[in-house]
Structures are given as C-alpha cells and as structure tokens.
Amino acid sequence: MSGTEKASGTTKKQTAAKRSVGRPRRLDPDAMVATARRIIEEEGLDALSMRRVAKELGSTPMALYHYVQDKDELLMLTLSGTAAGFPRPELPEDPRERLLAVAVHMHGMLARIPWVLDILALGELTDKNALWMVEEIIDSALACGLSPARAVRAYRAVWSYVYGDLVFRRAAERRAENPPSRRYFPEMITEEDAAALPRLTEVAERWREYAADYEVADELDAIIEGLISRGTSRGSTARVSRGIRRPPGTRSASGAPDA
C-alpha cells in the first residue's frame, strides 16, 4: 500500500471518528424501557438511574435524554402498558357490586406486579391504561348515591387499603426470606408489658395468625359498605339515631366542611 493510500485511509478513519463525536448511539426505546423495568423488578427502584440504563445498553446517559426528559418520564414509560396486559373483568350491573369487583381486580393485578408499587409511591406517576379502574370506582360511588367529593374520597380509601395491604404483604415476604436477628413487633411484646399494654400482650403470640387470617374481598366489602352507608341518607340517619353528630362548625381533617 502506497503512502498516499495509507494517508487516505487514516483520513477516512479520522473523519468517521469526528462525525461520531457528540452523536449519541441510536437506541431502541423498547429496549430502554425493558431494561429499566428489569432493573426495578430485580433490584428495586433505588437501583434505577439514567446512567445505569445507559450502561446496560452500551450507551451514554446523554443518549437517553434524546428519548426521555428525565427519570420520571422513563418511569412513566416503564409503567405504560402494564395494566393493558391484564384483561378487564366482566363487571356486575349493580354499582356497589361493581365497585367491589373493580377494587378486588385492582388488588389482584398489583399483587402480580409488585414492582409497580414502588413507582406509584412517588405520587403522580401512573399508567393511563389503569385509569379505567379509577373511573369505574368513581362512577359506581356516584351511582350508589355519594356526592362527587365523597366519591373521590371513597376511591382514596379503597386505594389506601389496596396499596397498604400489598406493601405489608411484601414486607412479610421479605421477613420470611430473611428473618431479622432482633426482636421486632410483635415479638418485642412480653409479659412485662401487660400493665401498660394489656390487649397487645394478650394477642401478641397469635398476632401474625390473626393478621393474616382475612380475605381481601371481605375487607374491601366492609370498607365499601361503610363508605356508602356514611355517605348516603341512610348513613346520616343512622348516625343521628345513634346520637353521633358532628358539632356545628366542626371541619374535617382536611380543613373543609363535610360534603
């Protein structure tokens, strides 16, 4: 090879190198989302970062920012489509039964994809495909006679139970896999606490048995019955008959008058 040919080849390599500088490697958005989801599923939300995803894909964080604005947007994409993977159940016509059926479905669905709970805990992030459940619960609550304000609060109460129950279940599973070396609740309760904590001392030994012996559908049914009873005329009548009346001018925990 002549000196001229060598020089020409070197120049082409240098030119190609110069063109590659500053140009992020083209990424497959689906692969990016799949990688983020795998990291969360296997290692938890704390392990996820733009740098980590980029490294897994053999790219740079800057390349990811050509597809998503920030980590929150990446999490939104990670959530997107999860609810669509679960077919909607056939719902009963009766609004109360429909509300219960949707709540039970929500619990069962999230129980199968527990990693989603960590993302939902961040606040406003959600999968738009899952909003049909919120819509059904609000609509059912309204059909049961609740006001719009009470219907929203009914949804929040149902969601708080679903989310809280699943979080506690995950915690119990983790404890079972890695039993703590120290004595935590309820094991920390001993006979020496009987004077100050008589009821807890009485049930401490069977606490875990009692706490685990319940059906989600039954618990949700009780919650929904209470919400509807309290929020409709029959609930108001029952409170008056029991002498349970909110003093005039008393405001709710949110600072707003009861609706």
Coordinates of C-alpha atoms in Angstrom, one line a residue:
M1 CA 0.0 0.0 0.0
S2 CA 1.4 3.4 -1.0
G3 CA 1.9 6.2 1.4
T4 CA -0.9 8.1 -0.4
E5 CA -3.3 5.2 0.2
K6 CA -2.3 4.9 3.8
A7 CA -2.8 8.6 4.4
S8 CA -6.2 8.4 2.7
G9 CA -7.3 5.5 4.9
T10 CA -6.2 7.3 8.0
T11 CA -8.0 10.5 7.0
K12 CA -11.3 8.5 6.5
K13 CA -11.0 6.9 9.9
Q14 CA -10.3 10.3 11.5
T15 CA -13.3 11.8 9.7
A16 CA -15.6 8.9 10.8
A17 CA -14.3 9.4 14.4
K18 CA -15.0 13.1 14.2
R19 CA -18.5 12.5 13.0
S20 CA -19.2 10.1 15.8
V21 CA -18.2 12.6 18.5
G22 CA -21.3 14.2 20.0
R23 CA -23.7 11.8 18.2
P24 CA -25.4 9.5 20.7
R25 CA -25.8 5.9 19.8
R26 CA -29.2 5.3 18.4
L27 CA -31.3 3.4 21.0
D28 CA -34.3 1.2 20.8
P29 CA -36.9 2.8 23.0
D30 CA -38.5 -0.6 23.7
A31 CA -35.1 -2.0 24.8
M32 CA -34.6 1.1 27.0
V33 CA -37.9 0.6 28.8
A34 CA -37.4 -3.2 29.1
T35 CA -34.0 -2.6 30.7
A36 CA -35.4 -0.1 33.2
R37 CA -38.2 -2.5 34.1
R38 CA -35.8 -5.4 34.6
I39 CA -33.6 -3.3 36.9
I40 CA -36.6 -2.3 39.0
E41 CA -38.0 -5.9 39.1
E42 CA -34.7 -7.5 40.1
E43 CA -33.0 -4.8 42.2
G44 CA -35.6 -2.3 43.2
L45 CA -36.4 1.3 42.3
D46 CA -33.3 2.7 44.1
A47 CA -31.0 0.8 41.6
L48 CA -32.5 2.6 38.6
S49 CA -30.7 5.6 37.2
M50 CA -30.2 7.0 33.7
R51 CA -26.6 6.2 34.0
R52 CA -27.3 2.6 34.9
V53 CA -29.8 2.1 32.0
A54 CA -27.3 3.7 29.5
K55 CA -24.5 1.4 30.7
E56 CA -26.7 -1.7 30.3
L57 CA -27.4 -0.6 26.8
G58 CA -23.8 0.2 25.9
S59 CA -24.6 3.8 25.5
T60 CA -24.4 7.1 27.4
P61 CA -26.9 8.9 29.7
M62 CA -26.9 11.8 27.2
A63 CA -28.3 9.4 24.6
L64 CA -31.2 8.5 26.8
Y65 CA -32.1 12.2 27.1
H66 CA -32.8 12.2 23.4
Y67 CA -35.8 10.0 24.2
V68 CA -36.9 11.0 27.7
Q69 CA -36.7 14.2 29.5
D70 CA -35.8 12.8 32.9
K71 CA -36.1 9.8 35.1
D72 CA -39.8 10.4 35.9
E73 CA -40.6 10.2 32.2
L74 CA -38.6 7.0 31.9
L75 CA -40.7 5.6 34.9
M76 CA -43.9 6.7 33.2
L77 CA -42.8 4.7 30.1
T78 CA -41.9 1.8 32.3
L79 CA -45.4 1.8 33.7
S80 CA -47.1 2.3 30.4
G81 CA -48.9 -0.8 29.1
T82 CA -48.6 -2.8 32.4
A83 CA -52.4 -2.5 33.0
A84 CA -53.1 -3.4 29.4
G85 CA -51.6 -6.8 30.0
F86 CA -54.5 -7.7 32.3
P87 CA -57.9 -8.2 30.6
R88 CA -60.7 -6.2 32.2
P89 CA -63.1 -8.5 34.1
E90 CA -66.8 -8.6 33.4
L91 CA -68.4 -6.3 35.9
P92 CA -71.8 -6.6 37.5
E93 CA -74.5 -4.1 36.8
D94 CA -75.2 -3.3 40.5
P95 CA -73.0 -0.2 41.3
R96 CA -72.0 -1.4 44.7
E97 CA -71.0 -4.8 43.5
R98 CA -69.2 -3.2 40.5
L99 CA -67.2 -1.0 42.9
L100 CA -66.2 -4.1 44.9
A101 CA -65.3 -6.1 41.8
V102 CA -63.0 -3.3 40.4
A103 CA -61.3 -2.9 43.8
V104 CA -60.6 -6.6 44.1
H105 CA -59.3 -6.7 40.5
M106 CA -57.0 -3.8 41.3
H107 CA -55.6 -5.6 44.3
G108 CA -55.1 -8.8 42.4
M109 CA -53.5 -7.1 39.4
L110 CA -51.0 -5.2 41.5
A111 CA -50.2 -8.3 43.6
R112 CA -48.8 -9.8 40.4
I113 CA -46.6 -6.8 39.5
P114 CA -45.5 -5.6 42.9
W115 CA -42.6 -3.5 41.5
V116 CA -45.2 -1.1 40.3
L117 CA -46.0 -0.2 43.9
D118 CA -42.6 1.5 44.3
I119 CA -43.2 3.7 41.3
L120 CA -46.8 4.6 42.4
A121 CA -45.4 5.6 45.8
L122 CA -43.7 8.5 44.1
G123 CA -47.0 10.3 43.7
E124 CA -48.4 11.5 40.4
L125 CA -46.9 8.8 38.2
T126 CA -49.3 6.3 36.8
D127 CA -50.2 4.1 33.8
K128 CA -53.0 5.8 31.9
N129 CA -54.3 2.4 30.8
A130 CA -55.1 1.8 34.5
L131 CA -57.3 4.8 34.9
W132 CA -60.4 2.9 33.8
M133 CA -60.4 1.4 37.3
V134 CA -60.5 4.8 38.9
E135 CA -63.2 5.9 36.5
E136 CA -65.3 2.8 37.4
I137 CA -64.9 3.3 41.1
I138 CA -65.9 7.0 40.9
D139 CA -68.8 6.2 38.7
S140 CA -70.0 3.4 40.9
A141 CA -69.7 5.5 44.0
L142 CA -71.8 8.2 42.4
A143 CA -74.4 5.7 41.3
C144 CA -74.5 4.5 44.9
G145 CA -75.6 8.0 46.0
L146 CA -72.3 9.5 47.0
S147 CA -71.6 13.2 46.2
P148 CA -68.6 13.9 43.9
A149 CA -66.5 14.8 46.9
R150 CA -67.4 11.6 48.8
A151 CA -66.9 9.5 45.6
V152 CA -63.3 10.8 45.3
R153 CA -62.7 10.2 49.0
A154 CA -64.2 6.7 48.6
Y155 CA -61.7 5.9 45.9
R156 CA -58.8 7.2 48.0
A157 CA -60.0 5.0 50.9
V158 CA -60.2 1.9 48.7
W159 CA -56.8 2.7 47.1
S160 CA -55.2 3.3 50.6
Y161 CA -56.3 -0.2 51.6
V162 CA -55.2 -1.9 48.4
Y163 CA -51.8 -0.2 48.5
G164 CA -51.2 -0.6 52.2
D165 CA -52.2 -4.3 52.2
L166 CA -49.8 -5.1 49.3
V167 CA -47.0 -3.2 51.0
F168 CA -47.5 -5.1 54.2
R169 CA -47.6 -8.4 52.3
R170 CA -44.3 -7.6 50.6
A171 CA -42.7 -6.8 53.9
A172 CA -43.9 -10.1 55.4
E173 CA -42.5 -12.0 52.5
R174 CA -39.1 -10.2 52.9
R175 CA -39.1 -11.0 56.6
A176 CA -39.9 -14.6 55.9
E177 CA -37.0 -14.8 53.5
N178 CA -34.5 -13.0 55.8
P179 CA -35.7 -13.4 59.4
P180 CA -34.5 -10.5 61.5
S181 CA -31.9 -11.2 64.2
R182 CA -33.5 -8.7 66.6
R183 CA -36.9 -8.9 68.3
Y184 CA -39.4 -6.6 66.5
F185 CA -43.1 -6.2 66.8
P186 CA -45.0 -8.3 67.9
E187 CA -42.2 -10.4 69.4
M188 CA -41.0 -7.4 71.4
I189 CA -44.2 -7.5 73.5
T190 CA -43.6 -9.6 76.6
E191 CA -45.5 -10.3 79.9
E192 CA -43.6 -7.3 81.4
D193 CA -45.7 -5.1 79.2
A194 CA -49.0 -6.4 80.4
A195 CA -49.7 -3.5 82.7
A196 CA -49.2 -0.8 80.1
L197 CA -50.3 -2.9 77.0
P198 CA -52.8 -5.5 78.3
R199 CA -54.6 -6.1 75.0
L200 CA -51.4 -6.3 72.9
T201 CA -49.9 -8.7 75.4
E202 CA -53.0 -10.8 75.3
V203 CA -52.9 -11.3 71.5
A204 CA -49.1 -10.9 70.8
E205 CA -48.4 -14.6 70.4
R206 CA -51.2 -15.0 67.8
W207 CA -50.9 -11.6 66.2
R208 CA -49.4 -12.9 62.9
E209 CA -52.0 -15.6 62.7
Y210 CA -54.9 -13.1 63.3
A211 CA -53.4 -10.5 61.0
A212 CA -53.0 -13.0 58.1
D213 CA -56.4 -14.6 58.5
Y214 CA -58.6 -12.5 56.3
E215 CA -59.9 -12.3 52.7
V216 CA -59.2 -9.2 50.7
A217 CA -62.7 -9.2 49.2
D218 CA -64.3 -9.3 52.6
E219 CA -62.2 -6.4 53.9
L220 CA -62.9 -4.3 50.9
D221 CA -66.6 -5.2 51.1
A222 CA -66.7 -3.9 54.7
I223 CA -64.9 -0.7 53.7
I224 CA -67.2 -0.1 50.8
E225 CA -70.3 -0.7 52.9
G226 CA -69.1 1.8 55.5
L227 CA -68.3 4.4 52.8
I228 CA -71.7 4.1 51.2
S229 CA -73.6 4.0 54.4
R230 CA -71.8 7.1 55.8
G231 CA -72.2 9.0 52.6
T232 CA -75.8 8.4 51.9
S233 CA -79.0 9.4 53.6
R234 CA -79.4 6.1 55.4
G235 CA -75.9 6.6 56.8
S236 CA -76.8 10.1 58.0
T237 CA -80.0 8.8 59.6
A238 CA -78.1 6.0 61.3
R239 CA -75.6 8.5 62.8
V240 CA -78.4 10.7 64.1
S241 CA -80.2 7.7 65.6
R242 CA -77.0 6.8 67.4
G243 CA -76.5 10.3 68.6
I244 CA -73.3 10.7 66.6
R245 CA -73.4 14.2 65.2
R246 CA -70.6 16.5 64.3
P247 CA -70.8 19.7 66.3
P248 CA -71.8 22.8 64.3
G249 CA -68.8 24.4 62.6
T250 CA -66.6 21.4 63.0
R251 CA -64.4 20.8 60.0
S252 CA -62.9 17.6 58.6
A253 CA -59.3 16.6 58.8
S254 CA -58.6 18.4 55.5
G255 CA -60.0 21.6 57.0
A256 CA -63.0 21.6 54.7
P257 CA -66.7 21.2 55.8
D258 CA -68.1 17.7 55.4
A259 CA -69.7 17.3 51.9

